[in-house]
Amino acid sequence: MIRREFFIDYSRCIGCRACVQACAECDTHRGNSMIHLETIERRDTLQTAPQICMHCDDPVCARVCPADAIKKTPDGVVQSSLKPRCIACSNCVVSCPFGVPKYMAEFEQMMKCDMCYDRSSIGKKPMCATVCPSGALTYTTMEEVQRTRPGIPVNSWKFGGEEVTTKVHVMVPRETTRVEIDLIQIQPTPQALPADPYDVALMLEMAQ
Amino acid sequence: MTPARNSLRQPRLSDATHAMFWGLATASLLILGILTGSRGLRDFDPALVSYAGAAVLSGFGIGYRYAMWLRRPPTRLYWYRGWQIFLAPQKLLSNLAHLARIAWNTIVLQRFIERRSHLRWTAHWFLAWGCILAAAVTFPLSFGWIRFETARTNQEIYRAFMFGIPLGSFHLGTPFAEMTFDILDIAAVMVLIGVFFALWRRGHDHGAWSVQQFSDDMLPLILLFAISTTGLFLTVSTHLMQGIYYGFLSQLHAVTVIFTLLYLPFGKFFHIFQRPAQIGVNFYKQAGASGPQARCHRCGQEFASRMHIDDLKSVQAALGIRYQLSNGLHYQDICAACRRKNLALTQDGLWKSYDNRLRGN
Ligand code: HEM
Ligand code: SF4
Ligand code: SF4
């Protein structure tokens, strides 16, 4: 089996929502889409960005889980919560550094992206990467990405003092070795701006 | 509300020693229960000693595993907080009423599983209630807590005792007597219905195929199937085949039950003991919702209860997760949606500064 990896490039996302739809067709969570599609700075741009589970090497979600309900397979895929165990406490939902797990109130269970394990475990592409037209979500070989993209893939992160390495890579400019999430972007956004009837991004957000 | 931090302090004993203590305590309590409940073994049926022995061993394993589980910082926190909230004196009455309501919905009816799918619910409800029904009869029997004997004056009259106290007598052949003797058969049929639906689902659900494992997912169903069928064979042998092969069948049945009892603490069945935590979490969330809320530092929206965020910070500290940011903020004060947006913005920022560097400014 050719060894393929997952690569995210937020900046390529065109907000078409194909991944959101396709995700719900995955057999391990059929009917429920696990992908997050964010509108970024609604007032200024139409920019959107997808977020899938990054499949951390030492997942924070599993460490804070009181029920020991989150398990990693030997091939490094962090699975959705084990159904008999998860007690729907949302520790993982609010702790994951990437904001990935979803609390499903009606099932009293957390569900998350499992890289379409029914597909990726037998060498097929995850649903989202199959349909993404822009290459924001790509499932391919490391060589292919290095050959064709201007940036380089990185899988090392820092959230304050917490170092995280992930199975999934993000595309960043050359010379970057680690993505540091500290104070740069975390500034309070002005809230309660007056409603703008032509705010397309808001409409998109409302449609979710 | 007092901080739950104390409950997260470094344990003095090693985890295994501590868990060993609770395992032994559970097993001792069971032995004590058997000794007193059977009036110093006077009511104990020696034929069932292997069942009672396996139950005691299983008690050790369950106590051990439960104590180990409570050593996890997040589990400890919910354990202490759950009891603290539940036992708050001024709320105890309304909490008891709330407990009855959620226990009815989540444990008796298991509504939340029904919302996952009807097939899952049918399988699970029959599995769980078949097993609970069977356990409610067989444990007291094998511990010598209940006992039946024929009346000295009339072979047709059965008398039942609990802890040596006469519960009453009934005539063989009455519907009540039939029900009592058939209760294990009814339980076995319920379990078989559950096993059938569970296997059916596992056979048809493509998603389940990719994640299920033999020891975790199939073995429990196989064990329940084996217990139920060998149990039913005993009835068939007694009533329809003049007791043919009874000795062999009863040993086979005992082997399946004992193996399952010993497996209880390890595999999927442990959720039977873990699951009440769902009720604790329910109380925790209710208490959180009625208290102050945490607002995201970035968007200003409420995203969790203040209590939850504060508790999580102490759990994270106990786990060595360091989310403090260099400007004095804490990453735990950022909501999940802002974390996601922030990732894309950070990538943007990296490209902008890269481009600026290339342009030499
Ligand atoms: C003696 C009692 C019980 C037995 C024998 C039992 C057995 C099982 C088994 C065998 C499964 C796996 C089903 C499969 O293979 O698909 C399962 C799943 C599960 N059990 Fe239990 N169980 C019991 C009690 C409970 C209780 C009291 C609860 C709490 C309400 C519970 C909650 C669950 C949940 C949430 C699942 C996952 C269901 C799903 O979504 O597929 N169980 N149980
Ligand atoms: S990205 Fe979040 S949900 Fe995925 S493995 Fe890491 S901590 Fe868990
Ligand atoms: S919501 Fe479920 S999976 Fe997530 S931390 Fe709580 S128990 Fe674990």
XYZ file of C-alpha atoms and ligand atoms in Angstrom:
628
model
C 0.000 0.000 0.000
C 1.374 3.442 -0.932
C 1.840 5.505 2.183
C -0.373 8.540 1.929
C -0.757 11.394 4.386
C -3.309 14.075 5.026
C -2.466 17.714 4.256
C -4.537 20.796 5.074
C -4.053 24.119 3.378
C -6.593 26.503 4.872
C -5.764 29.254 2.422
C -6.924 27.204 -0.566
C -10.441 26.698 0.777
C -13.150 28.226 -1.442
C -16.060 27.564 0.908
C -17.885 25.210 -1.462
C -18.952 22.937 1.404
C -18.430 19.784 -0.649
C -16.382 18.301 2.216
C -19.166 19.004 4.711
C -21.617 17.061 2.586
C -19.273 14.226 1.701
C -18.248 13.746 5.324
C -21.786 12.741 6.241
C -21.563 9.920 3.677
C -18.807 8.154 5.571
C -19.955 4.787 6.904
C -18.526 5.192 10.388
C -20.774 8.189 11.164
C -23.295 8.119 8.347
C -25.704 11.038 8.368
C -23.540 13.206 10.637
C -20.909 15.509 9.215
C -17.844 15.778 11.413
C -16.025 18.476 9.481
C -16.023 22.094 10.664
C -16.114 24.839 8.073
C -15.375 28.245 9.580
C -15.862 31.662 8.108
C -12.845 33.553 9.291
C -13.241 37.323 9.358
C -16.777 37.817 8.273
C -16.708 41.574 7.852
C -13.610 41.685 5.748
C -13.375 38.590 3.621
C -15.258 35.561 2.426
C -12.415 33.372 3.610
C -13.434 30.002 4.935
C -11.391 27.183 6.423
C -12.068 23.482 6.987
C -11.010 21.660 10.133
C -10.676 17.913 10.447
C -9.155 15.998 13.339
C -5.376 16.385 13.274
C -4.855 12.934 14.878
C -2.386 14.018 17.525
C 0.422 11.719 18.642
C -0.510 12.242 22.286
C -4.081 13.492 21.975
C -5.241 16.044 24.548
C -8.804 14.864 23.933
C -7.950 11.363 25.179
C -5.919 12.656 28.117
C -8.773 14.738 29.516
C -11.410 12.051 28.890
C -12.741 10.723 32.211
C -14.188 7.617 30.576
C -11.074 6.541 28.665
C -13.326 6.553 25.627
C -10.902 7.848 22.986
C -8.451 5.354 21.508
C -5.745 5.551 18.897
C -5.272 2.750 16.391
C -1.767 1.354 15.768
C -1.645 3.354 12.511
C -2.058 6.603 14.472
C -5.713 7.388 13.797
C -7.533 8.769 16.838
C -10.959 7.200 16.799
C -14.339 8.689 17.646
C -15.529 8.003 21.201
C -16.279 4.408 22.134
C -20.048 4.270 22.352
C -20.445 2.198 25.498
C -17.967 4.428 27.344
C -18.452 8.066 26.400
C -20.539 9.850 29.030
C -20.892 13.060 27.036
C -19.030 15.329 29.449
C -17.541 17.542 26.695
C -14.085 17.685 28.302
C -12.611 16.758 24.921
C -14.809 19.242 23.061
C -13.522 22.241 25.012
C -9.947 20.963 25.454
C -8.897 19.897 21.944
C -6.365 22.481 20.780
C -7.826 22.375 17.263
C -11.495 22.563 18.332
C -12.401 19.275 16.688
C -14.726 16.980 18.714
C -18.457 17.545 18.398
C -20.881 17.099 21.255
C -23.972 15.335 19.907
C -26.614 16.255 22.458
C -29.331 13.882 21.290
C -27.075 10.806 21.384
C -25.387 11.871 24.638
C -22.099 11.154 22.945
C -19.082 12.883 21.464
C -18.341 12.195 17.813
C -15.362 13.265 15.765
C -13.511 12.788 12.513
C -11.850 9.362 12.314
C -10.220 9.975 8.950
C -12.982 7.822 7.408
C -11.413 4.794 8.993
C -13.555 2.439 6.918
C -11.828 3.939 3.857
C -8.370 5.088 4.917
C -7.642 1.786 6.706
C -7.935 0.004 3.362
C -6.005 2.577 1.361
C -8.878 4.714 0.092
C -8.971 8.489 0.463
C -11.130 10.023 3.203
C -14.393 11.377 1.786
C -13.514 15.068 2.219
C -10.190 14.755 0.403
C -11.951 12.883 -2.401
C -14.305 15.768 -3.149
C -12.274 18.860 -2.260
C -11.818 20.708 -5.594
C -9.222 23.219 -4.398
C -6.677 21.005 -2.671
C -7.363 22.565 0.724
C -7.861 18.993 1.916
C -5.449 16.597 0.248
C -4.647 12.952 0.876
C -1.555 11.995 -1.046
C 2.109 11.069 -0.701
C 4.656 13.301 0.964
C 6.737 13.387 -2.263
C 3.769 14.554 -4.308
C 3.070 17.463 -1.970
C 6.716 18.481 -1.732
C 7.017 18.390 -5.504
C 3.902 20.385 -6.348
C 3.266 22.920 -3.583
C 5.018 26.211 -2.867
C 4.938 25.668 0.889
C 6.062 22.755 3.014
C 4.080 20.409 5.245
C 4.564 20.783 9.001
C 3.038 18.710 11.801
C 4.488 20.346 14.860
C 2.500 22.879 16.907
C 2.785 24.909 20.050
C -0.217 26.167 21.990
C 1.204 28.371 24.708
C 3.496 25.959 26.526
C 1.928 22.835 25.071
C 3.796 21.102 22.270
C 1.704 18.974 19.970
C 2.675 16.803 17.027
C 0.061 15.473 14.659
C -0.411 12.845 11.976
C -2.086 15.434 9.737
C 0.111 18.163 8.220
C -0.587 21.790 7.493
C 0.986 23.675 4.575
C 3.168 26.599 5.642
C 5.911 28.751 4.048
C 9.355 27.214 3.669
C 11.684 27.619 6.650
C 8.783 27.196 9.084
C 9.391 24.262 11.409
C 6.574 24.698 13.841
C 3.290 26.566 14.030
C 3.104 28.578 17.232
C -0.321 29.610 18.370
C 0.277 32.289 20.892
C -0.961 35.792 21.196
C -0.643 36.989 17.600
C -4.083 36.147 16.331
C -5.926 35.813 19.591
C -7.338 39.262 19.928
C -10.846 40.007 21.002
C -12.994 40.578 17.922
C -15.489 43.414 18.054
C -18.810 41.857 18.888
C -22.311 43.046 18.305
C -21.604 44.998 15.132
C -24.817 46.286 13.567
C -26.425 43.713 11.267
C -25.432 44.012 7.631
C -28.030 42.613 5.213
C -25.365 42.013 2.551
C -22.988 40.151 4.819
C -22.610 37.034 2.660
C -20.268 35.330 5.085
C -22.822 35.748 7.836
C -25.413 34.122 5.605
C -23.030 31.233 5.077
C -22.477 30.918 8.795
C -26.208 30.987 9.476
C -26.778 28.270 6.895
C -24.663 25.792 8.858
C -18.339 25.855 45.761
C -14.971 24.654 47.034
C -12.315 24.017 44.427
C -11.930 20.393 43.435
C -8.182 20.815 43.295
C -7.564 18.950 46.539
C -9.069 15.874 45.026
C -6.408 15.975 42.323
C -3.390 16.053 44.642
C -0.653 13.541 43.986
C -1.709 10.203 45.437
C 0.545 8.956 48.214
C 0.148 5.244 47.589
C 1.062 3.853 44.220
C -1.955 3.411 41.973
C -1.701 -0.362 41.983
C -1.474 -0.654 45.778
C -4.433 1.623 46.167
C -6.464 -0.302 43.598
C -5.439 -3.596 45.196
C -6.878 -2.338 48.460
C -10.240 -1.544 46.877
C -10.266 -4.827 44.993
C -9.702 -6.746 48.220
C -12.267 -4.594 50.011
C -14.910 -5.369 47.383
C -14.143 -9.098 47.481
C -14.181 -9.140 51.304
C -17.499 -7.324 51.358
C -18.960 -9.930 49.023
C -17.646 -12.779 51.178
C -19.078 -11.094 54.258
C -22.392 -10.688 52.460
C -22.407 -14.366 51.521
C -21.554 -15.472 55.066
C -24.169 -13.343 56.800
C -26.839 -13.570 54.076
C -26.703 -17.358 54.046
C -26.821 -17.467 57.868
C -23.309 -18.790 58.282
C -23.572 -20.915 55.102
C -26.610 -22.815 56.436
C -28.617 -21.728 53.396
C -25.667 -21.934 51.027
C -26.042 -24.471 48.211
C -22.659 -26.216 47.824
C -23.565 -27.120 44.241
C -23.291 -23.418 43.399
C -19.970 -22.786 45.106
C -18.054 -22.325 41.851
C -20.458 -19.559 40.811
C -20.084 -17.808 44.165
C -16.298 -18.152 43.991
C -16.154 -16.675 40.505
C -18.378 -13.792 41.642
C -15.950 -13.019 44.477
C -12.963 -13.046 42.105
C -14.884 -10.873 39.697
C -15.690 -8.512 42.596
C -11.962 -8.181 43.210
C -11.321 -7.356 39.565
C -14.142 -4.841 39.356
C -13.076 -3.073 42.576
C -9.488 -2.968 41.321
C -10.352 -1.641 37.902
C -12.834 0.903 39.259
C -10.257 2.260 41.698
C -7.661 2.444 38.904
C -10.164 4.270 36.759
C -10.804 6.809 39.528
C -7.062 7.552 39.613
C -7.337 9.407 36.327
C -7.478 13.131 37.155
C -10.559 13.892 35.008
C -12.428 10.885 36.416
C -11.565 11.853 39.982
C -12.764 15.347 39.389
C -16.159 14.240 38.105
C -16.444 11.685 40.885
C -15.921 14.289 43.627
C -17.878 17.014 41.912
C -20.767 14.670 41.089
C -21.210 13.629 44.721
C -20.636 17.158 45.977
C -23.398 18.502 43.745
C -25.732 15.584 44.359
C -25.407 15.604 48.146
C -25.727 19.377 48.609
C -28.142 19.387 51.590
C -30.411 22.192 50.396
C -30.915 20.452 47.044
C -31.050 16.805 48.089
C -34.803 16.377 47.627
C -34.974 17.912 44.181
C -31.804 16.005 43.275
C -33.415 12.716 44.255
C -36.391 13.522 42.048
C -34.071 14.453 39.190
C -32.115 11.241 39.752
C -35.271 9.151 39.449
C -36.114 10.918 36.194
C -32.745 10.480 34.517
C -32.293 6.920 35.787
C -35.661 6.068 34.259
C -34.753 7.598 30.903
C -31.116 6.577 30.585
C -30.910 3.263 32.437
C -34.401 1.774 32.364
C -35.564 2.963 28.956
C -32.123 3.833 27.506
C -33.709 6.526 25.361
C -30.391 8.009 24.249
C -29.445 4.731 22.551
C -32.803 4.717 20.795
C -31.951 8.124 19.343
C -28.751 6.612 17.913
C -30.790 3.970 16.109
C -33.741 1.706 16.780
C -31.693 -1.338 15.904
C -29.011 -0.459 18.448
C -31.659 0.176 21.054
C -33.534 -3.082 20.467
C -30.308 -5.039 20.679
C -29.113 -3.273 23.777
C -32.348 -3.073 25.726
C -32.920 -6.822 25.457
C -29.272 -7.608 26.202
C -29.117 -5.375 29.238
C -32.475 -6.225 30.756
C -32.140 -9.930 30.055
C -28.811 -9.900 31.906
C -30.064 -7.747 34.779
C -33.092 -10.015 35.222
C -30.920 -13.124 35.225
C -28.434 -11.565 37.635
C -31.218 -10.527 40.002
C -32.160 -14.209 40.383
C -28.894 -16.073 40.102
C -26.652 -13.988 42.351
C -28.953 -14.213 45.412
C -29.409 -17.938 44.711
C -25.724 -18.750 44.467
C -24.906 -16.560 47.509
C -27.451 -18.484 49.581
C -29.578 -15.389 50.063
C -32.721 -17.004 48.695
C -33.644 -20.637 49.036
C -36.555 -22.816 48.012
C -37.714 -26.005 49.731
C -40.716 -28.289 49.504
C -43.094 -28.194 52.433
C -42.747 -31.239 54.684
C -46.463 -31.960 54.528
C -47.022 -31.535 50.812
C -44.583 -32.153 47.938
C -46.641 -29.822 45.728
C -46.029 -26.809 47.911
C -42.827 -24.818 47.612
C -41.628 -22.415 50.264
C -39.278 -19.507 49.556
C -36.898 -17.918 52.060
C -34.804 -14.790 51.880
C -31.965 -14.446 54.405
C -33.729 -17.294 56.270
C -36.973 -15.336 56.555
C -39.977 -17.111 54.989
C -41.251 -15.136 52.043
C -44.306 -17.316 51.488
C -45.273 -20.553 49.846
C -46.847 -21.371 46.530
C -48.405 -24.331 44.807
C -46.591 -25.943 41.936
C -48.460 -25.476 38.699
C -49.819 -22.018 39.502
C -48.920 -19.266 37.035
C -46.775 -17.584 39.690
C -44.766 -20.752 40.224
C -44.327 -21.197 36.483
C -43.139 -17.623 36.140
C -40.629 -18.017 38.944
C -39.156 -21.202 37.535
C -39.185 -19.887 33.987
C -37.692 -16.518 34.807
C -34.209 -17.593 33.781
C -35.536 -18.963 30.517
C -37.289 -15.673 29.866
C -34.050 -13.840 30.621
C -32.107 -16.161 28.303
C -34.559 -15.556 25.462
C -34.298 -11.784 25.999
C -30.507 -11.983 25.840
C -30.675 -14.106 22.688
C -32.965 -11.540 21.049
C -30.427 -8.861 21.947
C -27.490 -10.905 20.678
C -29.315 -11.595 17.439
C -29.991 -7.910 16.745
C -26.471 -6.884 17.800
C -24.928 -9.444 15.446
C -27.330 -8.446 12.710
C -26.246 -4.834 13.061
C -22.569 -5.743 13.130
C -23.077 -7.855 10.030
C -24.741 -5.060 8.066
C -23.025 -1.904 9.301
C -20.055 -1.150 7.031
C -18.738 1.374 9.513
C -18.691 -1.225 12.310
C -16.690 -3.606 10.118
C -13.724 -1.271 9.977
C -13.422 -0.659 13.713
C -14.715 -3.804 15.413
C -12.304 -6.211 17.046
C -12.819 -9.789 18.052
C -11.873 -9.533 21.716
C -13.599 -6.213 22.317
C -16.728 -6.504 20.250
C -17.457 -10.104 19.278
C -16.345 -11.974 22.400
C -18.947 -10.344 24.695
C -21.735 -11.308 22.307
C -20.385 -14.837 21.937
C -20.217 -15.235 25.722
C -23.776 -14.044 26.201
C -24.909 -16.375 23.443
C -23.104 -19.298 25.076
C -24.546 -18.624 28.542
C -28.073 -18.288 27.229
C -28.085 -21.334 24.978
C -26.437 -23.670 27.487
C -28.902 -22.383 30.099
C -31.847 -23.074 27.823
C -30.454 -26.550 27.062
C -30.713 -27.307 30.782
C -34.435 -26.590 30.717
C -34.848 -28.632 27.549
C -32.964 -31.524 29.084
C -35.078 -31.431 32.269
C -38.510 -31.000 30.744
C -38.311 -32.588 27.338
C -35.555 -35.183 27.509
C -35.847 -36.744 30.956
C -32.662 -35.130 32.161
C -30.466 -36.568 29.455
C -26.889 -35.104 29.464
C -27.919 -32.881 32.381
C -24.636 -33.298 34.238
C -22.530 -32.449 31.223
C -24.759 -29.527 30.241
C -24.750 -28.011 33.692
C -20.946 -28.128 33.752
C -20.784 -26.536 30.323
C -23.162 -23.816 31.501
C -21.080 -23.236 34.629
C -17.931 -22.860 32.521
C -19.525 -20.188 30.303
C -20.869 -18.252 33.290
C -17.628 -18.413 35.250
C -15.589 -17.300 32.262
C -17.949 -14.345 31.727
C -17.814 -13.373 35.398
C -14.030 -13.349 35.284
C -14.106 -11.335 32.040
C -16.470 -8.674 33.493
C -13.731 -6.315 34.779
C -11.657 -6.364 31.601
C -13.611 -5.974 28.431
C -16.658 -4.194 27.180
C -18.806 -5.349 30.097
C -17.006 -2.956 32.407
C -19.248 -0.219 31.029
C -22.048 -1.661 33.172
C -20.181 -0.304 36.197
C -18.812 2.829 34.537
C -22.048 3.946 33.032
C -23.659 5.513 36.136
C -21.041 8.252 35.682
C -23.328 9.499 32.913
C -25.783 10.471 35.661
C -23.063 12.277 37.603
C -22.139 14.240 34.479
C -25.789 15.091 33.972
C -25.917 16.643 37.457
C -22.631 18.430 36.819
C -23.945 19.982 33.632
C -27.187 21.015 35.270
C -25.294 22.695 38.117
C -22.967 24.347 35.593
C -25.822 25.714 33.496
C -27.441 27.338 36.508
C -24.198 29.046 37.570
C -21.983 31.665 35.877
C -20.825 31.000 32.318
C -17.386 31.291 30.755
C -17.061 33.737 27.876
C -14.564 33.222 25.080
C -11.749 35.714 25.285
C -11.782 36.181 21.523
C -15.458 36.361 20.503
C -17.037 37.146 23.845
C -19.650 34.402 23.486
C -20.548 32.029 26.324
C -19.167 28.579 25.525
C -19.187 26.498 28.713
C -19.899 26.859 32.398
C -17.345 28.762 34.459
C -17.109 25.731 36.747
C -16.290 23.419 33.829
C -13.524 25.662 32.499
C -11.994 26.204 35.951
C -12.158 22.482 36.713
C -10.632 21.651 33.327
C -7.727 23.974 34.013
C -6.915 22.079 37.191
C -7.327 18.729 35.413
C -4.992 19.948 32.678
C -2.474 21.102 35.276
C -2.607 17.657 36.911
C -2.035 16.072 33.485
C 0.828 18.391 32.571
C -1.038 20.128 29.738
C 0.381 23.661 29.556
C -2.040 25.981 27.835
C -0.811 29.249 29.425
C -0.078 31.808 26.715
C 2.881 34.137 27.020
C 0.772 37.287 27.497
C -0.915 35.962 30.615
C -3.954 34.608 28.795
C -4.939 30.975 28.921
C -5.746 28.989 25.782
C -8.561 27.294 27.715
C -10.391 30.639 27.683
C -10.733 30.459 23.880
C -13.816 28.679 22.527
C -13.542 25.816 20.034
C -14.811 27.870 17.069
C -12.290 30.660 17.722
C -9.517 28.082 18.053
C -10.375 26.850 14.561
C -10.580 30.334 13.072
C -7.342 31.180 14.762
C -5.556 28.308 13.027
C -6.413 29.658 9.590
C -5.463 33.196 10.669
C -2.145 31.964 11.988
C -1.368 30.257 8.707
C -2.286 33.511 6.958
C 0.030 35.390 9.244
C 2.906 33.020 8.469
C 2.479 33.594 4.726
C 2.214 37.352 5.142
C 5.420 37.605 7.124
C 7.134 35.226 4.673
C 6.091 37.404 1.735
C 7.246 40.503 3.562
C 10.612 38.894 4.205
C 10.926 37.960 0.543
C 10.189 41.525 -0.448
C 12.849 42.625 1.977
C 10.749 44.637 4.370
C -26.135 -6.135 32.483
C -26.320 -5.125 31.745
C -25.663 -4.822 30.420
C -25.103 -5.630 29.464
C -24.980 -7.139 29.494
C -24.651 -4.785 28.388
C -24.028 -5.232 27.230
C -23.661 -4.461 26.168
C -23.097 -4.933 24.941
C -22.820 -6.403 24.614
C -22.876 -3.866 24.132
C -22.307 -3.889 22.720
C -23.389 -4.078 21.722
C -22.823 -4.347 20.348
O -22.021 -5.272 20.220
O -23.169 -3.650 19.396
C -23.281 -2.694 24.846
C -23.236 -1.393 24.366
C -23.634 -0.287 25.084
N -24.093 -0.259 26.403
Fe -24.497 -1.852 27.560
N -24.911 -3.475 28.708
C -25.527 -3.456 29.941
C -25.973 -2.365 30.658
C -25.864 -1.061 30.207
C -26.391 0.083 30.918
C -27.156 0.051 32.238
C -26.067 1.167 30.165
C -26.388 2.605 30.486
C -27.476 3.149 30.112
C -25.373 0.718 28.976
C -24.904 1.511 27.950
C -24.391 1.053 26.735
C -24.117 1.895 25.607
C -24.304 3.409 25.546
C -23.655 1.067 24.570
C -23.298 1.501 23.148
C -24.575 1.349 22.365
C -24.462 1.820 20.936
O -24.637 3.014 20.693
O -24.231 0.986 20.058
N -25.262 -0.659 29.039
N -23.770 -3.070 26.090
S -7.017 17.192 16.939
Fe -8.250 17.250 18.823
S -9.735 15.597 18.525
Fe -8.084 15.224 17.059
S -6.660 13.864 18.144
Fe -5.934 15.958 18.495
S -6.882 16.525 20.450
Fe -8.018 14.747 19.706
S -17.373 13.705 25.854
Fe -17.028 11.486 25.873
S -15.136 11.190 24.732
Fe -15.233 13.372 25.267
S -14.095 13.541 27.183
Fe -16.239 13.261 27.759
S -16.496 11.037 28.006
Fe -14.566 11.353 26.896
